[in-house]
C-alpha positions as CSV (number, residue, x, y, z in Angstrom):
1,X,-90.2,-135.1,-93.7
2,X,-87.9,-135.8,-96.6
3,X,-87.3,-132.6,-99.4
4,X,-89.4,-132.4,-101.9
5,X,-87.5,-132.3,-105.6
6,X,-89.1,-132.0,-108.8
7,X,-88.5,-134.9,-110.9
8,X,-88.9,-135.5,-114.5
9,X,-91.4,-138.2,-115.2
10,X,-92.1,-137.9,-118.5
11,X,-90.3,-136.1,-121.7
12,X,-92.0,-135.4,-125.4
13,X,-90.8,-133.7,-128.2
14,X,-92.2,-132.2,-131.9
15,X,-91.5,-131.2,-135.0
16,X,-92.7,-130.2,-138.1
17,X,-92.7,-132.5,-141.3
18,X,-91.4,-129.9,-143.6
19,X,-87.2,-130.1,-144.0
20,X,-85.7,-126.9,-145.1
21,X,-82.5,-127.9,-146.3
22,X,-78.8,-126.0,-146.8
23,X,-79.8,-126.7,-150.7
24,X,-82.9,-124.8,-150.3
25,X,-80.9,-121.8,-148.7
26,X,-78.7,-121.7,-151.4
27,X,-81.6,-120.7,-153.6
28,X,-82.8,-117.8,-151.3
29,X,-79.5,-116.7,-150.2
30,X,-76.0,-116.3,-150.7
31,X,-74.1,-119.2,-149.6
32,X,-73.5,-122.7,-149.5
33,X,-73.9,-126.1,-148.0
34,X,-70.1,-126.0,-147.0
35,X,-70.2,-122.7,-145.9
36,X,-73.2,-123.2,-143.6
37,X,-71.8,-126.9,-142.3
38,X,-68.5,-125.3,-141.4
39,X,-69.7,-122.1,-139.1
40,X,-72.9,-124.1,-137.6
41,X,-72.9,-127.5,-138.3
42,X,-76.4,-127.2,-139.4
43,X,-77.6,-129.6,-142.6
44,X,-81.2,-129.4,-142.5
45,X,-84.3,-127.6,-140.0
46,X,-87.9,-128.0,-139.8
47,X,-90.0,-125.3,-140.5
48,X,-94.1,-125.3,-139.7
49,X,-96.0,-124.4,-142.6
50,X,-99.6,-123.2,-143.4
51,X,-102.1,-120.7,-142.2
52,X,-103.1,-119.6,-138.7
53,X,-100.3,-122.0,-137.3
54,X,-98.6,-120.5,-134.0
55,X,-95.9,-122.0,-131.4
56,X,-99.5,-123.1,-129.5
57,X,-99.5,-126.1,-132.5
58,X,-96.6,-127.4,-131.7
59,X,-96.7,-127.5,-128.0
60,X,-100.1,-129.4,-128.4
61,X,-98.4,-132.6,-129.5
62,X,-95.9,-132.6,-127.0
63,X,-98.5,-132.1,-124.1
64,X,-100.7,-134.9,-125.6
65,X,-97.5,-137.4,-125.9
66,X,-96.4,-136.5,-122.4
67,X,-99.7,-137.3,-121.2
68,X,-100.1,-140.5,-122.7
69,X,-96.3,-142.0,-122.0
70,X,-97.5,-141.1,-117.8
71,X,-101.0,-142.5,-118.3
72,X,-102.3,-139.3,-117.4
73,X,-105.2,-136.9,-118.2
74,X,-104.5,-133.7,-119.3
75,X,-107.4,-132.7,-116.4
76,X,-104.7,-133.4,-114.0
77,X,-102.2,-131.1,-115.0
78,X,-102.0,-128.4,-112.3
79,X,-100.0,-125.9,-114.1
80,X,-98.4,-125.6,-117.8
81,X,-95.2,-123.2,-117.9
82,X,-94.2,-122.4,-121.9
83,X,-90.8,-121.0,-122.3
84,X,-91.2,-119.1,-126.1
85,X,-90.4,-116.0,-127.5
86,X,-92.8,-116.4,-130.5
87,X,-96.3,-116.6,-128.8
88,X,-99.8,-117.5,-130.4
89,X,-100.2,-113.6,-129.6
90,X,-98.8,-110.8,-127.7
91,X,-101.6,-111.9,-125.5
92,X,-103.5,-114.1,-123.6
93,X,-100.2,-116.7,-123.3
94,X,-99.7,-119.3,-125.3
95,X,-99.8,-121.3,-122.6
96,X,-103.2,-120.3,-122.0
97,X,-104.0,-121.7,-125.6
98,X,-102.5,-124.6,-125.3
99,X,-104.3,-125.7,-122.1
100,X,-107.9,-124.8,-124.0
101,X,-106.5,-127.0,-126.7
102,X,-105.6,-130.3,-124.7
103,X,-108.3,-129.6,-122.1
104,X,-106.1,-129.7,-118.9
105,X,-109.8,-127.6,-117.8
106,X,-107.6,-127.5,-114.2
107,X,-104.4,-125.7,-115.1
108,X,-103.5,-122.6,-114.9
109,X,-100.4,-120.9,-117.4
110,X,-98.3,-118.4,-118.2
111,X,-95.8,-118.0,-120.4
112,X,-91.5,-117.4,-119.9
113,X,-89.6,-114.9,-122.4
114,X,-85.8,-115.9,-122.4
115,X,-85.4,-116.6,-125.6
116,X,-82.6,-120.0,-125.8
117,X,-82.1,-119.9,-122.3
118,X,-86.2,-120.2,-121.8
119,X,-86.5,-124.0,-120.9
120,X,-83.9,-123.8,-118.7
121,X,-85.6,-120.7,-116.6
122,X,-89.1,-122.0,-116.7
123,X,-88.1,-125.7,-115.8
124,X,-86.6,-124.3,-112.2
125,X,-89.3,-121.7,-112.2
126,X,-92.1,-125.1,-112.3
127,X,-89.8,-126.9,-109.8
128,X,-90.2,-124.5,-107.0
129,X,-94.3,-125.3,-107.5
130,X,-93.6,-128.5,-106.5
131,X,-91.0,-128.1,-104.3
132,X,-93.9,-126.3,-102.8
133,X,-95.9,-129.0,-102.0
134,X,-98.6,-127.7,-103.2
135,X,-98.9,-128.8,-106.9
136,X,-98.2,-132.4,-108.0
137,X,-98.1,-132.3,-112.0
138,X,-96.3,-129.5,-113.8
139,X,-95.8,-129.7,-117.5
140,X,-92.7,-127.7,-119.4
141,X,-92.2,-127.1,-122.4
142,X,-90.0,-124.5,-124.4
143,X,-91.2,-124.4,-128.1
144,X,-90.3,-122.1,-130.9
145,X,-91.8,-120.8,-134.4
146,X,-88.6,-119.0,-135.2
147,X,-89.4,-119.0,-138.9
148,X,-92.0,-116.0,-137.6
149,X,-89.2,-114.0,-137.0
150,X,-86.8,-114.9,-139.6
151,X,-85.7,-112.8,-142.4
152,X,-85.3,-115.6,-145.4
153,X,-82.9,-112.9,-147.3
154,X,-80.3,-112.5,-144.0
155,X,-78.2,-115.3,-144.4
156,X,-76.3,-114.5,-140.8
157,X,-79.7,-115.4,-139.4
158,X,-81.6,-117.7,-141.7
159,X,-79.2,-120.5,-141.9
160,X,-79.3,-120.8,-137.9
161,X,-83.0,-121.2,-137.0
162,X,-86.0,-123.8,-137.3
163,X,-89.1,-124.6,-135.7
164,X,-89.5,-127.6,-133.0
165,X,-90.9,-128.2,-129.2
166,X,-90.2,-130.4,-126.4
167,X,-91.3,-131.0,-122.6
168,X,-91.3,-132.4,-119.8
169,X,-93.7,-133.6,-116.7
170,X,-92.3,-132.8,-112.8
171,X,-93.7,-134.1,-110.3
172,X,-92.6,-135.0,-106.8
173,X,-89.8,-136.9,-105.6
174,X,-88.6,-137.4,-102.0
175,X,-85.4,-139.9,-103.3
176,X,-83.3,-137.5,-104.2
177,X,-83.8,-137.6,-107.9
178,X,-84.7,-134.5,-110.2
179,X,-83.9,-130.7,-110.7
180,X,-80.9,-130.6,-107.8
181,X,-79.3,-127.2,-108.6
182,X,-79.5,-124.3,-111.1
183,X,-77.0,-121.1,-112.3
184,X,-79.3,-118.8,-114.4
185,X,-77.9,-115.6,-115.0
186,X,-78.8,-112.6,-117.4
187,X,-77.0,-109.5,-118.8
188,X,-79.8,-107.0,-120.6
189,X,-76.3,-104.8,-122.2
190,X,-76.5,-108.3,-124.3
191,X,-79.5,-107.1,-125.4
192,X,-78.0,-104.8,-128.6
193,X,-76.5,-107.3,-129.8
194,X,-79.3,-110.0,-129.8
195,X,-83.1,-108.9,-130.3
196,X,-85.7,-108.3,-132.4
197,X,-85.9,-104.4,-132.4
198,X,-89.9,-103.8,-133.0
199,X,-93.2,-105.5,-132.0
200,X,-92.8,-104.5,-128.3
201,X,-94.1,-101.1,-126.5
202,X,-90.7,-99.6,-127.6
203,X,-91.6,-99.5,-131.1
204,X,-95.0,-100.9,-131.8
205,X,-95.8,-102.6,-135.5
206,X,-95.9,-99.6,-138.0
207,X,-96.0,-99.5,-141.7
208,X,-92.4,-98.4,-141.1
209,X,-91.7,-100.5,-138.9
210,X,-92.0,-103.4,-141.4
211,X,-90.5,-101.9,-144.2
212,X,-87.4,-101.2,-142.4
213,X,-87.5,-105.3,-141.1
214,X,-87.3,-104.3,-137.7
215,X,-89.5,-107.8,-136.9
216,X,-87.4,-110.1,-137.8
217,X,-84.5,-111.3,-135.3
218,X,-80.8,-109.5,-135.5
219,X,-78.0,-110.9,-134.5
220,X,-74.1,-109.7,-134.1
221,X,-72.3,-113.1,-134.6
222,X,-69.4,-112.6,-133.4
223,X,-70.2,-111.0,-130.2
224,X,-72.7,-113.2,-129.1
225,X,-70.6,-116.7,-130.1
226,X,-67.8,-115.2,-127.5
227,X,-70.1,-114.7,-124.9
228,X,-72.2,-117.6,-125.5
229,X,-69.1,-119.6,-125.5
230,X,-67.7,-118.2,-122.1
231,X,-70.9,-117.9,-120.4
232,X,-72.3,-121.5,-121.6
233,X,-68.9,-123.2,-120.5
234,X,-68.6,-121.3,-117.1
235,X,-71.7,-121.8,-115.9
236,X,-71.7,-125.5,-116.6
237,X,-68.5,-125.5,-115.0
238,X,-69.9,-123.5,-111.6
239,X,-72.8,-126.2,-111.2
240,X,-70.3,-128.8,-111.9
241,X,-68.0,-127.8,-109.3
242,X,-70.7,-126.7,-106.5
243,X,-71.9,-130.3,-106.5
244,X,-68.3,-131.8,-106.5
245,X,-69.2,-133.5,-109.9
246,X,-66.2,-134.7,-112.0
247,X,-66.5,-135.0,-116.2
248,X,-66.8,-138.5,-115.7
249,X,-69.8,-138.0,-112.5
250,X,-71.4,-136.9,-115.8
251,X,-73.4,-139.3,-117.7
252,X,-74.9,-136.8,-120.6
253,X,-74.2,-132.4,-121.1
254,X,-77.7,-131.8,-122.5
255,X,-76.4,-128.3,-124.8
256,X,-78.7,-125.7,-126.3
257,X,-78.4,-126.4,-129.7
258,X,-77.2,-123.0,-131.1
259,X,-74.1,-123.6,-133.0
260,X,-71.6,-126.4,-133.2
261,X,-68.5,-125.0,-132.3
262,X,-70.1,-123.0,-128.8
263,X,-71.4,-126.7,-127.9
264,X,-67.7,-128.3,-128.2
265,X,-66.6,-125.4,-126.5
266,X,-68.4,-125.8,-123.8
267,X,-67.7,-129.7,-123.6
268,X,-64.3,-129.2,-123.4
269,X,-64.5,-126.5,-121.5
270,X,-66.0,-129.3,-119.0
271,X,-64.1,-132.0,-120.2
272,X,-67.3,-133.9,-121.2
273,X,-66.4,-136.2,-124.5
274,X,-68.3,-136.0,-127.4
275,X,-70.0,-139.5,-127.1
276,X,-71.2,-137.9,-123.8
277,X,-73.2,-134.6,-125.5
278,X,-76.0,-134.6,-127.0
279,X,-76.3,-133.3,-130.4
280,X,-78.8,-132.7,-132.9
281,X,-78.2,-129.4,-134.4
282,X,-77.5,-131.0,-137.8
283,X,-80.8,-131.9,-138.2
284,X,-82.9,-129.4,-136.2
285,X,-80.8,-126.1,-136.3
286,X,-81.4,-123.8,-133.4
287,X,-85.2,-123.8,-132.1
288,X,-84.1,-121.3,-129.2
289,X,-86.6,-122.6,-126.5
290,X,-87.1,-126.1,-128.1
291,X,-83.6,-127.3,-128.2
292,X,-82.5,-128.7,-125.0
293,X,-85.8,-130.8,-124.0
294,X,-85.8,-132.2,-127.9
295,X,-82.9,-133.5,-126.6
296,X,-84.1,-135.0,-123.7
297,X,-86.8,-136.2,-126.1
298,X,-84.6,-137.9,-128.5
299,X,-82.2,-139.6,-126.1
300,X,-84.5,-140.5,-123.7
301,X,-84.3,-144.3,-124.1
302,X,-80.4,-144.3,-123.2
303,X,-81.0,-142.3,-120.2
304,X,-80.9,-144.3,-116.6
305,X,-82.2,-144.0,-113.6
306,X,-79.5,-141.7,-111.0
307,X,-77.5,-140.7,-114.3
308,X,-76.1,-137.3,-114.1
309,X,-77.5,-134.4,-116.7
310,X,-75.7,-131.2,-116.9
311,X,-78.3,-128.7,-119.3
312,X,-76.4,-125.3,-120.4
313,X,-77.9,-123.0,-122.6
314,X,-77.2,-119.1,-123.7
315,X,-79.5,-116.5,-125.3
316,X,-80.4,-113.0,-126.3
317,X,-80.5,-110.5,-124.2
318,X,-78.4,-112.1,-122.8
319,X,-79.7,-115.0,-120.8
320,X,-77.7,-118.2,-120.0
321,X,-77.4,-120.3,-117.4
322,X,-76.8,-124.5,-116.7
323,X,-78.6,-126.8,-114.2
324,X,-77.9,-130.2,-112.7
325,X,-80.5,-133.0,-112.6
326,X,-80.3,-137.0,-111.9
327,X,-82.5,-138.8,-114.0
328,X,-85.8,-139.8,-111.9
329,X,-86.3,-143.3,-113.9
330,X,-84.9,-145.9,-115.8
331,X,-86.5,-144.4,-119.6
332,X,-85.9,-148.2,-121.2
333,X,-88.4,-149.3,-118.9
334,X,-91.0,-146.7,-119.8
């Protein structure tokens, strides 16, 4: 019998129509369109607006387009894994609401906390169910409401961050296509320098607790850029090596989108051009979870059957890790 692999059949991505733009920020905050440009490379990010409206509305779209680009019902979905760190609720998982919401009435979900390195854990975590053999239609997708848990008067934070989703269907593959290897790694001494202090059983929401804005997200810059940059760039470079891949073996490095200088980093680190990465930073900013399968989303009609993807990310906590997988189809022909 040949190995099962998960393949990626399908890819879909969201975001929401309103732009907030470096000339909005320079109303709320102190700094500029230069100044933001030169230490992110961020010009504009999409935040989701109104009432009542959690990470579970923009997963919904991205479920429904996947669905429809495979010709598929969402009844046939066996099991929807959501990689977020800014759930509908504490609890039931937003998975969970998102599967009411389609109507895949035959799934089961949970969701998968690693805040930008998310997609990249729950996409091996859904390719060992099908690896199984036991479940033939897994949906991913790593979305984000960061603009929950932003602080719209900390400029190291506020300038970084937006709101997006993207996913992808596995299914199973016995040519050798798919998810072929993953590095994921973690560090919770990270985890000082990268969180969001209340909210959780450590300290629970308190009148205090909000007037101190201990529920919004904190960040140490410069730490976390140095370790993001060595940890993105070496892992990358461990599942590069373990599959005897060369930078030209490479047809796309597929980089969480957290800051412009840690992607190039990381590309050089590999020796992966620039015409070979796939950036969209400028335009979304940093949607932790969403990042990396928005860009599958957006590139997906260049992407061949048997190319070469290399996906790093890095996040809080810390998290980071890369994984290797050959593109199951030829996406012009989709």
């Amino acid at each position: 019998m040949s190995k099962i692999t998960a393949a990626i059949t399908a890819v879909g991505g969201y975001v929401p129509d309103y732009v907030l733009t470096n000339q909005e920020l320079e109303k709320l905050v102190e700094t500029t369109d230069e100044w933001i440009m030169t230490r992110t490379g961020i010009k504009e990010r999409r935040i989701l607006k109104g009432e009542g409206k959690g990470t579970s509305e923009l997963c919904v779209p991205v479920a429904l387009e996947i669905c429809k680009k495979r010709g598929i019902s969402p009844e046939e979905i066996d099991l929807l894994i959501v990689a977020t760190v800014t759930p509908d609720m504490v609890f039931p998982a937003t998975a969970n609401v998102v599967t009411d919401k389609i109507g895949a009435k035959n799934a089961f979900g949970f969701d998968i906390g690693a805040a930008c390195s998310g997609f990249l854990y729950a996409l091996d975590t859904g390719s060992k169910f099908i690896e199984s053999g036991k479940y033939k239609k897994v949906m991913v997708i790593g979305a984000d409401k960061m603009s929950s848990i932003i602080d719209y008067t900390d400029r190291t934070t506020c300038i970084i961050f937006g709101d997006g989703a993207g996913g992808v269907l596995l299914e199973p593959n016995t040519e050798g296509f798919g998810l072929i290897d993953s590095v994921l790694k973690s560090d919770g001494h990270g985890r000082e320098f990268l969180n969001m202090k209340a909210g959780g059983s450590n300290y629970p929401a308190s009148a205090e607790t909000v007037a101190n804005r201990q529920h919004y997200v904190f960040q140490e810059g410069k730490t976390v850029f140095k370790y993001a940059v060595a940890n993105m760039a070496d892992a990358a470079r461990t599942i590069m090596d373990r599959n005897q891949l060369t930078a030209d073996d490479v047809a796309w490095l597929v980089p969480h989108q957290a800051n412009l200088r840690i992607i190039s980093a990381t590309a050089d680190h590999m020796g992966v051009p620039k015409e070979k990465t796939m950036i969209n930073i400028h335009r979304y900013g940093n949607t932790t979870a969403g990042t990396i399968p928005l860009c599958l989303w957006e590139w997906e009609s260049q992407l061949n059957k048997g190319d070469n993807l290399i996906l790093a990310a890095f996040g809080g906590g810390f998290t980071w890790g890369a994984s290797y997988i050959k593109w199951a189809y030829d996406s012009k022909k989709a």
